PDB file of C-alpha atoms in Angstrom:
ATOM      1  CA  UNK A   1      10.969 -13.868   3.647  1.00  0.00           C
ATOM      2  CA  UNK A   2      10.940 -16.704   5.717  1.00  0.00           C
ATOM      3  CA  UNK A   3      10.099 -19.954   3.987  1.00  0.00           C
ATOM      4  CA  UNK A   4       6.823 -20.951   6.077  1.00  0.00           C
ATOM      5  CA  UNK A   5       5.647 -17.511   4.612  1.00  0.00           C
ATOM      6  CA  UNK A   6       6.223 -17.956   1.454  1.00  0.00           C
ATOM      7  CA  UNK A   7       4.478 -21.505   1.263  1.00  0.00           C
ATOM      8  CA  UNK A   8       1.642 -20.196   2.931  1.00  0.00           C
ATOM      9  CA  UNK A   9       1.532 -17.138   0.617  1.00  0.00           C
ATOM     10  CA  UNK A  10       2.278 -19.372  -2.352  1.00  0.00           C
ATOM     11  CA  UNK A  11      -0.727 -22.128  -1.380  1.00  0.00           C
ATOM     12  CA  UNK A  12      -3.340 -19.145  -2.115  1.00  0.00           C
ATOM     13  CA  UNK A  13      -4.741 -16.858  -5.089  1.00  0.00           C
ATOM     14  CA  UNK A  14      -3.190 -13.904  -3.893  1.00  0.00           C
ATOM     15  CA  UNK A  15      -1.754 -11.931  -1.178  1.00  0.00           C
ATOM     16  CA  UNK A  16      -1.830  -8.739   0.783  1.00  0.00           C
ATOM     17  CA  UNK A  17       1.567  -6.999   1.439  1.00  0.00           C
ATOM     18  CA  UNK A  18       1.647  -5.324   4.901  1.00  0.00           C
ATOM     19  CA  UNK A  19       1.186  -1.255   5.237  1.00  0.00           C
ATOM     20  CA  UNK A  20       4.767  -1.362   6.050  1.00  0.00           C
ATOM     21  CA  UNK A  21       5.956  -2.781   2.538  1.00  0.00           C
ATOM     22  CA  UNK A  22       7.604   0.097   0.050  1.00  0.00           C
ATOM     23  CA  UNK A  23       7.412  -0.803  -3.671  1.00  0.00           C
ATOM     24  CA  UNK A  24      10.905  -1.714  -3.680  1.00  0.00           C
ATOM     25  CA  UNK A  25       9.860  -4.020  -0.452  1.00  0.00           C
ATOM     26  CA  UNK A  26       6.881  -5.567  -2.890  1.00  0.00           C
ATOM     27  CA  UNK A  27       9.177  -5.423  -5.255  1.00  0.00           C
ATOM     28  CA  UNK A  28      11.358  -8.309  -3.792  1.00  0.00           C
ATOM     29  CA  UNK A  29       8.838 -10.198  -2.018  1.00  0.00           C
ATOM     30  CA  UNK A  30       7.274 -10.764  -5.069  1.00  0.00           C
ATOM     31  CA  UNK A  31      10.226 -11.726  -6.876  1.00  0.00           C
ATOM     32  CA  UNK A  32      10.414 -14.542  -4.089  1.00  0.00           C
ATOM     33  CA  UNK A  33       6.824 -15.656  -4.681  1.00  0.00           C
ATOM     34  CA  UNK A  34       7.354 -15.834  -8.514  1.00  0.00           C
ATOM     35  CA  UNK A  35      10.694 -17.688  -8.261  1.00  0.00           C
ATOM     36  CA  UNK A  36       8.248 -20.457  -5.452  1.00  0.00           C
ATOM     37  CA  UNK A  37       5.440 -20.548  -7.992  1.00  0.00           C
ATOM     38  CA  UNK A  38       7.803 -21.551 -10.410  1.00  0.00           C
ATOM     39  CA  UNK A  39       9.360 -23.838  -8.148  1.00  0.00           C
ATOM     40  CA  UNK A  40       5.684 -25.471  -7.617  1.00  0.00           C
ATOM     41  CA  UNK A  41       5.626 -25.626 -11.739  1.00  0.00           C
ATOM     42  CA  UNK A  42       2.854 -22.478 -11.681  1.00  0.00           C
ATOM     43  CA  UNK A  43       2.556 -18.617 -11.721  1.00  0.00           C
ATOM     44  CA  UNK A  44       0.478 -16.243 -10.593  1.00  0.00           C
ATOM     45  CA  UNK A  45      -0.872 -15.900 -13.883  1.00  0.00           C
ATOM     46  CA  UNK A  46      -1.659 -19.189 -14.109  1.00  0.00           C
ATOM     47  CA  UNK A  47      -3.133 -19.203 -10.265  1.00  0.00           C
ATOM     48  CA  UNK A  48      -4.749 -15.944 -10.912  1.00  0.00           C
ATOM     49  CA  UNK A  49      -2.947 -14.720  -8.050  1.00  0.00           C
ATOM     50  CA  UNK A  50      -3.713 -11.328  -6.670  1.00  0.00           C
ATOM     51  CA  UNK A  51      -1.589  -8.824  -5.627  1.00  0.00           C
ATOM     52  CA  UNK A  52      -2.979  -6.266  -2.647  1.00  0.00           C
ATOM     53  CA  UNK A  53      -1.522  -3.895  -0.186  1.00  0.00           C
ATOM     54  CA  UNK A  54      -2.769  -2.639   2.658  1.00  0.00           C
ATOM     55  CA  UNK A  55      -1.920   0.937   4.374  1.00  0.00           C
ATOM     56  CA  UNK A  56      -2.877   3.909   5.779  1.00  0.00           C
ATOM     57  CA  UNK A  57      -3.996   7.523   4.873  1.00  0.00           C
ATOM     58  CA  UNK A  58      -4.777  11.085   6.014  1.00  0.00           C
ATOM     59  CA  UNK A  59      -5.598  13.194   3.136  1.00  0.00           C
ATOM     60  CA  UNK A  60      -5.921  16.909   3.014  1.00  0.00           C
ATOM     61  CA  UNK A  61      -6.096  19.250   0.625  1.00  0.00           C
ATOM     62  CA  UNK A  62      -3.226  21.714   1.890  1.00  0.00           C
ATOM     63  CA  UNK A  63      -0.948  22.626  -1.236  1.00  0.00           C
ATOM     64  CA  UNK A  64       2.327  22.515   0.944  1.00  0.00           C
ATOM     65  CA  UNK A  65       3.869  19.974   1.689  1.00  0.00           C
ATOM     66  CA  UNK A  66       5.160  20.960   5.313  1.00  0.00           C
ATOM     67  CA  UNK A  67       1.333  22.188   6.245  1.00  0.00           C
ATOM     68  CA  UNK A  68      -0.174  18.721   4.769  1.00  0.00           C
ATOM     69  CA  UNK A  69       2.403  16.586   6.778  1.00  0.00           C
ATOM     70  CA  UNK A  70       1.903  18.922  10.160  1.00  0.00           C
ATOM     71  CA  UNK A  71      -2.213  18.000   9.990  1.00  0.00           C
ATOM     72  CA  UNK A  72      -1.172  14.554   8.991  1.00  0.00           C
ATOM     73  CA  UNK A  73       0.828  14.251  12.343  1.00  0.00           C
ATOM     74  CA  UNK A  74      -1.416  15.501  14.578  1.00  0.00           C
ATOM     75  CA  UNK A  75      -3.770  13.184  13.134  1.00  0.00           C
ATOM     76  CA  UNK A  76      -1.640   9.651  12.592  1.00  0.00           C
ATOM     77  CA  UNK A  77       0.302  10.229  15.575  1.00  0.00           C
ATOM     78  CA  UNK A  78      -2.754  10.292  17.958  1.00  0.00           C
ATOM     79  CA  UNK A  79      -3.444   6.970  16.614  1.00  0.00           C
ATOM     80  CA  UNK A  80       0.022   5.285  15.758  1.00  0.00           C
ATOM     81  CA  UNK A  81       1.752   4.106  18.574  1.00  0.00           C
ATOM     82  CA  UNK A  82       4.914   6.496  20.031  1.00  0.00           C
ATOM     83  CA  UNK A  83       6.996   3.837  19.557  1.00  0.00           C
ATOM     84  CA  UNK A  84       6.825   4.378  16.044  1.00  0.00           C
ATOM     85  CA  UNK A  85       8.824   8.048  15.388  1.00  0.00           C
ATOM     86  CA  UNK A  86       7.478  10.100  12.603  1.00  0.00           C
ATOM     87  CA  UNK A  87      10.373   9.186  10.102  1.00  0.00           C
ATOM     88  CA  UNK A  88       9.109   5.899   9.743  1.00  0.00           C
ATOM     89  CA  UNK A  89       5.358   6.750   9.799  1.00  0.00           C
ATOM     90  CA  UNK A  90       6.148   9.035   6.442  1.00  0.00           C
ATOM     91  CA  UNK A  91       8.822   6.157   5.109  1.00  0.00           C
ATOM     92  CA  UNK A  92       6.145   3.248   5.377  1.00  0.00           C
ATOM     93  CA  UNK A  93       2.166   5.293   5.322  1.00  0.00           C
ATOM     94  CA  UNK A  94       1.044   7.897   2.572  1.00  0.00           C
ATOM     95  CA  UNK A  95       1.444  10.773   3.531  1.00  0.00           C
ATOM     96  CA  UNK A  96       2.140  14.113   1.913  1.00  0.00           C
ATOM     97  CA  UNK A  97       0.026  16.353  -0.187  1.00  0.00           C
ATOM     98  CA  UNK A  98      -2.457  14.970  -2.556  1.00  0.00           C
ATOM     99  CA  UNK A  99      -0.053  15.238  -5.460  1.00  0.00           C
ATOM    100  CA  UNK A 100       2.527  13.392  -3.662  1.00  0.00           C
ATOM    101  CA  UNK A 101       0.260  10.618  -1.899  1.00  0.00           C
ATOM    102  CA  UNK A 102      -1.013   9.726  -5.661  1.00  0.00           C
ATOM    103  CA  UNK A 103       2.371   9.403  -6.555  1.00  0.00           C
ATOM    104  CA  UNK A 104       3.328   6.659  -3.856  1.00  0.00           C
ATOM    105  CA  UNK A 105      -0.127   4.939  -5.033  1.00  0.00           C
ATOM    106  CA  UNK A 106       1.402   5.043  -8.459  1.00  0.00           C
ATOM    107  CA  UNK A 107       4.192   3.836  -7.124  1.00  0.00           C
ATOM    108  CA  UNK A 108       2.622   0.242  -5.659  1.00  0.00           C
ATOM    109  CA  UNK A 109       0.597  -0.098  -9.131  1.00  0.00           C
ATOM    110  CA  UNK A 110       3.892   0.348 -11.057  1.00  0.00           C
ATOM    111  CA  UNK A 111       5.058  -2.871  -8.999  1.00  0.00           C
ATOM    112  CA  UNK A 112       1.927  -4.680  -9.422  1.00  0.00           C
ATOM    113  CA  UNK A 113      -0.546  -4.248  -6.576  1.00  0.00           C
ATOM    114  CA  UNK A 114      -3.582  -4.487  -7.903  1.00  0.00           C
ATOM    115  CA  UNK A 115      -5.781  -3.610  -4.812  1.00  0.00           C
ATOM    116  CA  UNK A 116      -5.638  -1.124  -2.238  1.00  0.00           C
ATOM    117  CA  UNK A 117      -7.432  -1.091   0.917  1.00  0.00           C
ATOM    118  CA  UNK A 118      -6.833   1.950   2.242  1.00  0.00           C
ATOM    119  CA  UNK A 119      -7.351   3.366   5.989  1.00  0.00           C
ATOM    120  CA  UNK A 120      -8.762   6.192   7.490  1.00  0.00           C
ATOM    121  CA  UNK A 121      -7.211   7.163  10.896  1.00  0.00           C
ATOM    122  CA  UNK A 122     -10.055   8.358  12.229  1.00  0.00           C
ATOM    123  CA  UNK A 123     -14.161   8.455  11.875  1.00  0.00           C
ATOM    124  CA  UNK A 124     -14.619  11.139   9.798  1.00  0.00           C
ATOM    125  CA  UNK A 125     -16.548  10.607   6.762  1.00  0.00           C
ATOM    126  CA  UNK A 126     -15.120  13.867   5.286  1.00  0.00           C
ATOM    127  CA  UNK A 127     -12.032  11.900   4.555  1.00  0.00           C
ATOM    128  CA  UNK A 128     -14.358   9.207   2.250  1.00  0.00           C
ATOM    129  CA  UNK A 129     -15.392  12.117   0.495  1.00  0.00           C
ATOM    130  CA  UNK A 130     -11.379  13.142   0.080  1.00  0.00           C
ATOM    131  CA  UNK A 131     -11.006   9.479  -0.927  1.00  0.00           C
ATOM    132  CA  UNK A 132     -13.601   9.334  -3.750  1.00  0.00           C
ATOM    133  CA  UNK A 133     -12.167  12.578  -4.967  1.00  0.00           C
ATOM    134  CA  UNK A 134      -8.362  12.299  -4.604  1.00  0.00           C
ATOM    135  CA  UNK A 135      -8.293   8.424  -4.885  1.00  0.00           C
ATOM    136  CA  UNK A 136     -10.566   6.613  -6.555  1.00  0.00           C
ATOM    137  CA  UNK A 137     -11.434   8.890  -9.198  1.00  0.00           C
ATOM    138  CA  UNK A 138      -8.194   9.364 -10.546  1.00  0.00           C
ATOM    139  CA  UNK A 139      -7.387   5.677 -10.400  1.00  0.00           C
ATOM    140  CA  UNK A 140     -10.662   4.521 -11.436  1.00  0.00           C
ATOM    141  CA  UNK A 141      -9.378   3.479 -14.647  1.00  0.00           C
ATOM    142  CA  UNK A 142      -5.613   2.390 -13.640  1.00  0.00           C
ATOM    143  CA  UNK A 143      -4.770  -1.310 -14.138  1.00  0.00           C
ATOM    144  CA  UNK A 144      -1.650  -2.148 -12.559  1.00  0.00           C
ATOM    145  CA  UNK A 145       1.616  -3.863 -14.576  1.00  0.00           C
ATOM    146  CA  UNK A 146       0.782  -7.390 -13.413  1.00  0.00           C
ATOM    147  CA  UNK A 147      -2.870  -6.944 -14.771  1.00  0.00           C
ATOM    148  CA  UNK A 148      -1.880  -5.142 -17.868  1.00  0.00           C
ATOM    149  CA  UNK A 149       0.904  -8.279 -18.485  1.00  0.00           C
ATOM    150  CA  UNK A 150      -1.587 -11.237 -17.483  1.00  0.00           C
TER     151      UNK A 150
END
């Protein structure tokens, strides 16, 4: 991370990883944080520094995995810019079938992201209802490693 970053990152409560940040990518980044805060004689426990990643979403409720990532195409690629191939839309987004979307939000908790503000790629309030359902119900409860530890 380049060092202007991470100051500006480190002068705040908290900070939101970009869409295109794995957990192993969050992972490290924070690692670099922790090792400024402590540099700076703090923490983000002692801050009270939030953790937050942003990306983006198509849910449906297709049980295979090929027929869930075909609708998810059609519907991220109309928005996502062609310069971006589909390899590294599925590498860096959610996608996949509800069971396996969950499972990359799992994923960023298990690293510590405590907040998710998630995209639609389109308008269509169906997909809020999909979110309530597939999303925030089952992780209503969920508090993430850094929460659970502070």
């Amino acid at each position: 991370m380049d060092a202007r970053v991470l100051q500006r990152i480190c002068r705040w409560d908290g900070w939101i990883a970009r869409p295109t940040s794995s957990p192993d990518q969050i992972t490290q980044d924070l690692k670099e944080i922790d090792v400024e805060l402590t540099r700076q004689k703090t923490s983000r426990h002692e801050k009270g520094f939030t953790v937050a990643h942003e990306n983006f979403v198509w849910l449906t409720e297709k049980p295979r995995h090929d027929d869930a990532i075909a609708e998810q195409q059609a519907k991220m690629l109309a928005v996502v810019s062609d310069e971006r191939p589909w390899d590294y839309i599925e590498a860096v987004y959610l996608t996949g079938t509800i069971d396996e979307v969950q499972k990359r939000v799992q994923a960023r908790i298990e690293v510590g992201v405590e907040h998710l503000f998630l995209h639609t790629m389109t308008a269509d309030l169906a997909q809020l209802d999909l979110f309530a359902k597939h999303l925030l119900e089952p992780f209503k409860n969920v508090v993430s490693a850094a929460a659970a530890a502070g």
